[in-house]
Short mmCIF file of N, CA and C in Angstrom, two decimals:
data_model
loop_
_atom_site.label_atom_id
_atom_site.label_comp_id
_atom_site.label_asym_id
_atom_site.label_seq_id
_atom_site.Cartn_x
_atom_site.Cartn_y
_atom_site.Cartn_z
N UNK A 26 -15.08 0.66 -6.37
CA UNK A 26 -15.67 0.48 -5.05
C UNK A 26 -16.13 1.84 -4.54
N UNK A 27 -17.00 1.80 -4.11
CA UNK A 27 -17.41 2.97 -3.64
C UNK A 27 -18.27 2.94 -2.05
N UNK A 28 -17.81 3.98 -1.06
CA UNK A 28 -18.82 4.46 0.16
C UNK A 28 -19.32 5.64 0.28
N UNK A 29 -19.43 5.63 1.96
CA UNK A 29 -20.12 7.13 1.55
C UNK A 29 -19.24 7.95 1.66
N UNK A 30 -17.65 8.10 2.13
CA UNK A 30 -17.20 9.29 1.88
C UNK A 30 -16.12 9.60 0.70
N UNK A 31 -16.43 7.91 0.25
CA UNK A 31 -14.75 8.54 -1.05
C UNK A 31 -15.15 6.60 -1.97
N UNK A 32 -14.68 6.89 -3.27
CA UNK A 32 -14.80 5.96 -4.20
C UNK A 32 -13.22 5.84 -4.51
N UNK A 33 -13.41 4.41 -4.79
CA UNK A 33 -11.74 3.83 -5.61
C UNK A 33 -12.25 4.00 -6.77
N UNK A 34 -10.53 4.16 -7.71
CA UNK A 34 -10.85 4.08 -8.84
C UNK A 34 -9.05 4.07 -9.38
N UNK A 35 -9.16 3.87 -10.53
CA UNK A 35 -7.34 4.02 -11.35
C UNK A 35 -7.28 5.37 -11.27
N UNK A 36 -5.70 4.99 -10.88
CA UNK A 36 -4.84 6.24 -10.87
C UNK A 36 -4.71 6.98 -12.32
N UNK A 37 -4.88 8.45 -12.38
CA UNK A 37 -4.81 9.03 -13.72
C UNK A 37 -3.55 9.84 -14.03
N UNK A 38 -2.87 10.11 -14.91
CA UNK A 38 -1.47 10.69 -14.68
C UNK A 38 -1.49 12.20 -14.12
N UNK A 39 -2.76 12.82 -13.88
CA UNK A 39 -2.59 13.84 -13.07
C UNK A 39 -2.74 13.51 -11.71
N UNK A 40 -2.92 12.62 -11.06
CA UNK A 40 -2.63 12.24 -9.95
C UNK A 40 -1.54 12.04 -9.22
N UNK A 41 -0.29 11.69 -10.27
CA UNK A 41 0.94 11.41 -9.94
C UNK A 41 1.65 12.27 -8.68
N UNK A 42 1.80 13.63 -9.04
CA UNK A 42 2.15 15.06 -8.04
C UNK A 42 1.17 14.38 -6.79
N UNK A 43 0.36 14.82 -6.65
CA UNK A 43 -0.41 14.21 -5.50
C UNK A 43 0.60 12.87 -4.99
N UNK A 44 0.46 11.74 -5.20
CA UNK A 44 0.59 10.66 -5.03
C UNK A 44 2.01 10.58 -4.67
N UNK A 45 2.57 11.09 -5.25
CA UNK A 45 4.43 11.72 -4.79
C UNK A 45 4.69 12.27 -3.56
N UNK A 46 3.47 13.22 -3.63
CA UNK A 46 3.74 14.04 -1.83
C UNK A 46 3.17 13.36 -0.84
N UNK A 47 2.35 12.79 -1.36
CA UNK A 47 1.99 11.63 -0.48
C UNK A 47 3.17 10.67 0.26
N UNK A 48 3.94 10.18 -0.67
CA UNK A 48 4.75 8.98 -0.40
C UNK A 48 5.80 9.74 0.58
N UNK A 49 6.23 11.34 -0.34
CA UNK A 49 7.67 12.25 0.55
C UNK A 49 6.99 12.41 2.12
N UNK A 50 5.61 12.59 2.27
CA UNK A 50 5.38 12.75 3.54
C UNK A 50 5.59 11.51 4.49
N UNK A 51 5.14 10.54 4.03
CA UNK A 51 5.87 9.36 4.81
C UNK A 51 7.58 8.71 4.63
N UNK A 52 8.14 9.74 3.77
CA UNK A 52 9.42 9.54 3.94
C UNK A 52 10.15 8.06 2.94
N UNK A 53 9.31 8.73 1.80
CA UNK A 53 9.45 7.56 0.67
C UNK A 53 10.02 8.14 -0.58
N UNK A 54 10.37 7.50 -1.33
CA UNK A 54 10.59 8.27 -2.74
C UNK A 54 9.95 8.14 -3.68
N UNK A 55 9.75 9.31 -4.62
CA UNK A 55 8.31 9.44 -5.32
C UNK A 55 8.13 7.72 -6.22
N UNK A 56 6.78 7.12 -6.67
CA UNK A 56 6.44 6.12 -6.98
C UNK A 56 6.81 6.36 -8.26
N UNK A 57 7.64 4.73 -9.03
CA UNK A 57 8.13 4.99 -10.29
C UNK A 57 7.11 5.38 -11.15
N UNK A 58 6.05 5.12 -10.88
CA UNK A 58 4.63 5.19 -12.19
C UNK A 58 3.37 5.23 -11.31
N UNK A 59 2.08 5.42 -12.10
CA UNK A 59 1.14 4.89 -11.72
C UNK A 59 0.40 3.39 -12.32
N UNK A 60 1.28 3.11 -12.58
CA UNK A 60 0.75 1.39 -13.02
C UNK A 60 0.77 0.96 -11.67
N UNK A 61 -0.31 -0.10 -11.95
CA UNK A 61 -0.61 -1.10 -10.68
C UNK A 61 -1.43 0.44 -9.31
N UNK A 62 -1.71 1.54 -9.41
CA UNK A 62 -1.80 2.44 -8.55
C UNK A 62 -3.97 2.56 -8.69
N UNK A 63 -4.14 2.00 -7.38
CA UNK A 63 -5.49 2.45 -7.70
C UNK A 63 -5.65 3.80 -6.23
N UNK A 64 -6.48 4.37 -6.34
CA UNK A 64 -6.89 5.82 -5.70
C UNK A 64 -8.00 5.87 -4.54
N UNK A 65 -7.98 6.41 -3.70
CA UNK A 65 -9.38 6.46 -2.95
C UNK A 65 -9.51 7.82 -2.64
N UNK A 66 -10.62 8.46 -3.72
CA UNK A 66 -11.12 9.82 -3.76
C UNK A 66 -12.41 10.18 -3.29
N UNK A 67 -12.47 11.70 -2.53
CA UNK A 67 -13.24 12.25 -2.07
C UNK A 67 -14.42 12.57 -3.35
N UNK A 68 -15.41 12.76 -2.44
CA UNK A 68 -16.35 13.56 -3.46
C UNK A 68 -16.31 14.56 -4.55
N UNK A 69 -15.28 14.92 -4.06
CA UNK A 69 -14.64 16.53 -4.95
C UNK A 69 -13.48 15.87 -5.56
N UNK A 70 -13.18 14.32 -6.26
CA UNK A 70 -12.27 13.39 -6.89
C UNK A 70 -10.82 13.96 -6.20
N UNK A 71 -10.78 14.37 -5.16
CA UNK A 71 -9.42 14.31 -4.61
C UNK A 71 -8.83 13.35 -3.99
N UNK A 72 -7.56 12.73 -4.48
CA UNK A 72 -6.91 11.82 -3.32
C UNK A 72 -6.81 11.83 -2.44
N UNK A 73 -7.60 10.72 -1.19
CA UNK A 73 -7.28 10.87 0.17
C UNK A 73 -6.40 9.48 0.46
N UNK A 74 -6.25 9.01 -0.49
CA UNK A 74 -5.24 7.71 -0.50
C UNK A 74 -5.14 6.77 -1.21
N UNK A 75 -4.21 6.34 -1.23
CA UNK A 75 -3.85 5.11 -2.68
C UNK A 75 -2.97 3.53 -2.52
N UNK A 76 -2.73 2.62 -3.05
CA UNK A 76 -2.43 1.38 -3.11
C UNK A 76 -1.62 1.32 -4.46
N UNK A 77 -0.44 0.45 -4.31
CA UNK A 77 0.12 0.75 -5.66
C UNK A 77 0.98 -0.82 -5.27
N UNK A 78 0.25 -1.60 -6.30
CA UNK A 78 0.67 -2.96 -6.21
C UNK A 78 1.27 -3.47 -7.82
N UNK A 79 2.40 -4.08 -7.20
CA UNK A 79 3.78 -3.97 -8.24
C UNK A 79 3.51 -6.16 -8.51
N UNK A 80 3.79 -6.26 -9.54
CA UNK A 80 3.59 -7.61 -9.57
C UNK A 80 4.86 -8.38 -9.83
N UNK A 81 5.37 -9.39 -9.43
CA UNK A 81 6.68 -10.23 -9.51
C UNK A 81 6.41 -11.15 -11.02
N UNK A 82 7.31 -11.72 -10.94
CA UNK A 82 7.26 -12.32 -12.44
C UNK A 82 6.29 -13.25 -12.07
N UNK A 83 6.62 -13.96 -11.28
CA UNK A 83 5.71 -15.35 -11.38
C UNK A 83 4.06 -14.58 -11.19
N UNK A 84 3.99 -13.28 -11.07
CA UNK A 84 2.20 -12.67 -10.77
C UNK A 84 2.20 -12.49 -9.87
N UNK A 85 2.98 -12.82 -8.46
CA UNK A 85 2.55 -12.68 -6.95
C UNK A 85 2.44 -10.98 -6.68
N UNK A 86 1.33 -10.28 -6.21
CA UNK A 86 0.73 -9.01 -6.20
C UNK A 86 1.61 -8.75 -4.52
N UNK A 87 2.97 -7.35 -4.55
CA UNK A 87 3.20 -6.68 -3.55
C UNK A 87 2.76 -5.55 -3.42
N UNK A 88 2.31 -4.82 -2.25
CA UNK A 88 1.97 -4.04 -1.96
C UNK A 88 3.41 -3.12 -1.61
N UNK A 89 3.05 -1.58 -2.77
CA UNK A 89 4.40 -0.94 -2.60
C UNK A 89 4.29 -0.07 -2.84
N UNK A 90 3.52 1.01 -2.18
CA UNK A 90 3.09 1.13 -1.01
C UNK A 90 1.38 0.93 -0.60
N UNK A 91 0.64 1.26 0.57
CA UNK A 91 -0.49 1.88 0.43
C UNK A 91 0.04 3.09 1.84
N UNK A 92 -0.88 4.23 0.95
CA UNK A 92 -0.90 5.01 2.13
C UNK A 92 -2.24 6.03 2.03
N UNK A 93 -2.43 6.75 3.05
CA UNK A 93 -3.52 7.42 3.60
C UNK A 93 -3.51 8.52 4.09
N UNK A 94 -3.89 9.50 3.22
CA UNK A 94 -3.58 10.85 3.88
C UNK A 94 -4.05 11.11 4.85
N UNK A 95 -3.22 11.38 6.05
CA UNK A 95 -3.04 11.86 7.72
C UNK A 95 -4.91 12.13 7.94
N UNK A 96 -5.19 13.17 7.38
CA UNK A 96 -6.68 14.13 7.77
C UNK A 96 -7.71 12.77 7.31
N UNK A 97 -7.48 11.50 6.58
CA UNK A 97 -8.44 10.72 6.27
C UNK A 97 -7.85 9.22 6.83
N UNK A 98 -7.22 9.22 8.19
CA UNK A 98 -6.77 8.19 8.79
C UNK A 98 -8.37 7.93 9.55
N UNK A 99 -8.30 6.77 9.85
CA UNK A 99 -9.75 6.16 10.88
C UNK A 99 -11.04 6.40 9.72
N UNK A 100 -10.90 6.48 8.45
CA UNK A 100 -12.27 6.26 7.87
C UNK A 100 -12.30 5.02 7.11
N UNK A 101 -11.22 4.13 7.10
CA UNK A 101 -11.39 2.99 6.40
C UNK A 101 -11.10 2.69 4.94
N UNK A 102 -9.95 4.45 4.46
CA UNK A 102 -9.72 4.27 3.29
C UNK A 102 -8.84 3.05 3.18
N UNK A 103 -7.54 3.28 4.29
CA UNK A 103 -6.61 2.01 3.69
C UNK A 103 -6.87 0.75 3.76
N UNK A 104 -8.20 0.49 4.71
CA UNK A 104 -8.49 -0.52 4.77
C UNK A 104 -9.77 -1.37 3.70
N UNK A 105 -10.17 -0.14 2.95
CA UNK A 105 -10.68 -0.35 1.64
C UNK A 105 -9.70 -0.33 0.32
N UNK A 106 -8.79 0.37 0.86
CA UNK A 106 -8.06 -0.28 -0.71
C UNK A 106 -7.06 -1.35 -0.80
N UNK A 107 -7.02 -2.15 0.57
CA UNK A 107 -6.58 -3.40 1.09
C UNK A 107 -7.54 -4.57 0.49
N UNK A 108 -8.36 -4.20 1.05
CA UNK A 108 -9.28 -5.18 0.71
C UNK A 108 -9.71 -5.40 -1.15
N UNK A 109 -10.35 -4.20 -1.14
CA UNK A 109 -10.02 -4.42 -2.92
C UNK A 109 -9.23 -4.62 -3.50
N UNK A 110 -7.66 -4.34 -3.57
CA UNK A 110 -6.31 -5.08 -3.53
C UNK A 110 -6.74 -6.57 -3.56
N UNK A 111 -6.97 -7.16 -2.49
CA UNK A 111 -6.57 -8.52 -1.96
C UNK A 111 -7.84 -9.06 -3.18
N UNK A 112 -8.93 -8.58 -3.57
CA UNK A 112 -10.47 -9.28 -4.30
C UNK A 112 -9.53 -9.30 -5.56
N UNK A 113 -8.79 -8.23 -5.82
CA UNK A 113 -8.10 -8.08 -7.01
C UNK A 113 -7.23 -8.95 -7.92
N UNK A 114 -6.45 -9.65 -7.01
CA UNK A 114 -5.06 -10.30 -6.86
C UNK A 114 -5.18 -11.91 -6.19
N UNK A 115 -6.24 -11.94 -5.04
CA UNK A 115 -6.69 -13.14 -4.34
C UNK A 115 -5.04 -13.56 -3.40
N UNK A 116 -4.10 -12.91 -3.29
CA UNK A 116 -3.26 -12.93 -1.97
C UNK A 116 -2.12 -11.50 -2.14
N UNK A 117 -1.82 -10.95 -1.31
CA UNK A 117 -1.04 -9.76 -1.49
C UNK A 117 0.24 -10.25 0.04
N UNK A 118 1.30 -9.87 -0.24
CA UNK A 118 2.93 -9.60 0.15
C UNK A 118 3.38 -8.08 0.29
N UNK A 119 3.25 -8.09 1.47
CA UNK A 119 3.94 -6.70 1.80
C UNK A 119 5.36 -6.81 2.60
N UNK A 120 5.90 -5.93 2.85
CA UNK A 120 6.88 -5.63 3.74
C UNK A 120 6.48 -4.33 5.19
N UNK A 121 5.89 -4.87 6.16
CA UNK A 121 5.58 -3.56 7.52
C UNK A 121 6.80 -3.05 8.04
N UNK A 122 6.56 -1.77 7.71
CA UNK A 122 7.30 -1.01 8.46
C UNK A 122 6.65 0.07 9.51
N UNK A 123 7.78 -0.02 10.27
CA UNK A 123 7.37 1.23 11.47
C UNK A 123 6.40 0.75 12.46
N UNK A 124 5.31 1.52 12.71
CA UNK A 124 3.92 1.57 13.40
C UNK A 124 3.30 0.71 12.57
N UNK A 125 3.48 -0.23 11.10
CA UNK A 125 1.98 -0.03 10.83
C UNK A 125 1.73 -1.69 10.40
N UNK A 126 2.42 -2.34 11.82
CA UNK A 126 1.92 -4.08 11.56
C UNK A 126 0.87 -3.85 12.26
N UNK A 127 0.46 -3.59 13.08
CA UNK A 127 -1.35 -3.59 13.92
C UNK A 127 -1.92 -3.35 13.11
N UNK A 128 -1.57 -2.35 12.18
CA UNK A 128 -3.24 -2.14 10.84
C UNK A 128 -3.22 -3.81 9.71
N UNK A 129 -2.05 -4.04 9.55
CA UNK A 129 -2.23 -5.47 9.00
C UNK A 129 -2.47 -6.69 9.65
N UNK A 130 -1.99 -6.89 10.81
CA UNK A 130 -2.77 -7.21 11.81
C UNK A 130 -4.45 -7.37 12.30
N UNK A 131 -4.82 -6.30 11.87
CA UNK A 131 -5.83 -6.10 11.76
C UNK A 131 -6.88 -6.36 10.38
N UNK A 132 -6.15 -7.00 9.79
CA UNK A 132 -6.73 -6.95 8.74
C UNK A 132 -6.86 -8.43 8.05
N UNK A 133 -5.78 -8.78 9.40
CA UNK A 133 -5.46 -10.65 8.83
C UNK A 133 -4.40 -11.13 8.03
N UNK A 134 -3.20 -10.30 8.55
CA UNK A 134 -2.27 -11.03 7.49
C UNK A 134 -0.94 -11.22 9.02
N UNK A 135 -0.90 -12.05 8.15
CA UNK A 135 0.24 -13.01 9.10
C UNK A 135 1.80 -13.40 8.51
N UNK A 136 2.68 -13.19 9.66
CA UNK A 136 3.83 -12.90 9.10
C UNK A 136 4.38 -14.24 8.21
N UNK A 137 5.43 -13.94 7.15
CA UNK A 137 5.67 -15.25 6.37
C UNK A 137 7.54 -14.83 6.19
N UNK A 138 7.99 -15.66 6.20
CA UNK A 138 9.95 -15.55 5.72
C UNK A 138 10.01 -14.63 4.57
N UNK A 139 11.42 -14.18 5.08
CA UNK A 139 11.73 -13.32 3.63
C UNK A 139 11.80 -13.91 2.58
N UNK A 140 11.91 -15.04 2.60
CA UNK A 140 12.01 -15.87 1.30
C UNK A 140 10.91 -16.15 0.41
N UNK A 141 9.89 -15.31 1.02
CA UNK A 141 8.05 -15.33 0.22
C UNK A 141 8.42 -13.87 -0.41
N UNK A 142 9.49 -12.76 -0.12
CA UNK A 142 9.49 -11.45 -0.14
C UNK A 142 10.50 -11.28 -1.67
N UNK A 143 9.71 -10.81 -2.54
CA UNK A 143 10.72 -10.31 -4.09
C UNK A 143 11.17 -8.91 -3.58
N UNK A 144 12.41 -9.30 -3.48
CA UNK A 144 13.28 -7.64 -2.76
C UNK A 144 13.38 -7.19 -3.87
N UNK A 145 13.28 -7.32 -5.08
CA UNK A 145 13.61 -6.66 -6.67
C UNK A 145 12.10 -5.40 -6.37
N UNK A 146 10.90 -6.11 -5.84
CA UNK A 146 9.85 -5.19 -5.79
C UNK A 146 9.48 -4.54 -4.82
N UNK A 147 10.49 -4.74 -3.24
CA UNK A 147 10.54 -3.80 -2.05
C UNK A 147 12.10 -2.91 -2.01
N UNK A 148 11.70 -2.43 -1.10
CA UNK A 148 12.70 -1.60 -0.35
C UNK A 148 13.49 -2.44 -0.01
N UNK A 149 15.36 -2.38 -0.50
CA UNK A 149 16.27 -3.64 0.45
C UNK A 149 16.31 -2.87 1.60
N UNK A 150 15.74 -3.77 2.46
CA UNK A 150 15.56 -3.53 4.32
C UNK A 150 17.48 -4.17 4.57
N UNK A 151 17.98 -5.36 3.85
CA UNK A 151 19.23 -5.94 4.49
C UNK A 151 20.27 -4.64 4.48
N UNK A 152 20.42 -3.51 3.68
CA UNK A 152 21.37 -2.69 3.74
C UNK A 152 20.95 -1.23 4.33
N UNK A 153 19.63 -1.03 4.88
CA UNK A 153 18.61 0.08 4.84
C UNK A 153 19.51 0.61 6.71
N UNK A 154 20.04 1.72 6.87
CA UNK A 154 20.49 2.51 8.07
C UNK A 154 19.47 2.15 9.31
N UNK A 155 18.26 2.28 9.00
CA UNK A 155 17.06 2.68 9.33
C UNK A 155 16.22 1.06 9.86
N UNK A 156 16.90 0.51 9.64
CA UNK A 156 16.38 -1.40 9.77
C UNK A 156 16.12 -1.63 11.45
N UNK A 157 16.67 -1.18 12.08
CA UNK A 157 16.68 -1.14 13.44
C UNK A 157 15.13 -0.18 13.94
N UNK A 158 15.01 0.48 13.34
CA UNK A 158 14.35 1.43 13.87
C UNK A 158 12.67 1.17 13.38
N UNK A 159 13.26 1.27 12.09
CA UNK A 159 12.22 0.39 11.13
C UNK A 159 11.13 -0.40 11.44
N UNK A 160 11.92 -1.44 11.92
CA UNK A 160 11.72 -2.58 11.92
C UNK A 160 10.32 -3.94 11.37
N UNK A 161 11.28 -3.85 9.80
CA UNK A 161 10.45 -4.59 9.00
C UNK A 161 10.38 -6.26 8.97
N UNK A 162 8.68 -6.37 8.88
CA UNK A 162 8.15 -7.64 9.24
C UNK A 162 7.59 -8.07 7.96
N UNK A 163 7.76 -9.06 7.45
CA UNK A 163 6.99 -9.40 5.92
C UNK A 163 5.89 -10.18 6.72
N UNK A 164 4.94 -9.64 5.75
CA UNK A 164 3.53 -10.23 5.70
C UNK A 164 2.29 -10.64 4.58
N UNK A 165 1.69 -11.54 4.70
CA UNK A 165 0.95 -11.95 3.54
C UNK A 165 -0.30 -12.43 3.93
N UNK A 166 -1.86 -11.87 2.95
CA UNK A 166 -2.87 -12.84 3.30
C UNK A 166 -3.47 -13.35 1.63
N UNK A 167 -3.96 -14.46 2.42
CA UNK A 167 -4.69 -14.65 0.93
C UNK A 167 -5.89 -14.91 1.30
N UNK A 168 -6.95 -15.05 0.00
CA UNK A 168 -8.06 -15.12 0.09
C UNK A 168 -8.37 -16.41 0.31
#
């Protein structure tokens, strides 16, 4: 996919470092791999943000994580690699945390029971310190 300020594309294993400090800055732990990891790079092929969708047995596509580097928030990366995600997969399952149900919200996904949610492929929110504060909402759209 491509616009005018940055193209998707697969994650390459020199991307990984990148994609790690990415996640520590939002207070995550580095991503097991780049499988399932596609990229949204600048002109100069730098990561300004990425999507890294983990698949359950039965195929159902979670989103785990996407994020967006701070200096390239409001250009529509995460919301381009949402969308290509979702063309990808034809329905995606996340888990919102924090601030960031209005951007899914925004995007059309609507909340569904934990019981749509493979905790084997999220964060366990039931034992997480931070659940209160958190406060995680599962959500899903499909095409």
């Amino acid at each position: 996919m491509t616009n005018e300020l940055f193209t998707i594309r697969d994650a390459r294993p020199d991307d990984k470092a990148v994609l790690d400090g990415y996640a520590n800055l939002e207070g995550m732990d580095a991503i097991p791999s780049i499988e399932g990891v596609r990229v949204a790079v600048n002109e100069d092929d730098e990561v300004v943000g990425f999507v890294r969708i983990a698949l359950a047995d039965d195929g159902t596509a979670f989103v785990n994580p996407v994020i967006t580097h701070e200096t390239w928030r409001g250009f529509g990366v995460g919301r381009a690699l949402m969308e290509e995600a979702l063309e990808r997969h034809g329905e995606l399952r996340l888990v919102s945390r924090g601030g960031s149900l209005p951007f899914y919200k925004a995007l059309g996904y609507e909340r569904i029971g934990w019981d749509l949610i493979e905790m084997s492929l999220v964060d366990d929110c039931d034992h997480c310190e931070m659940r209160e504060e958190c406060g995680p909402v599962p959500v899903r759209k499909v095409l």
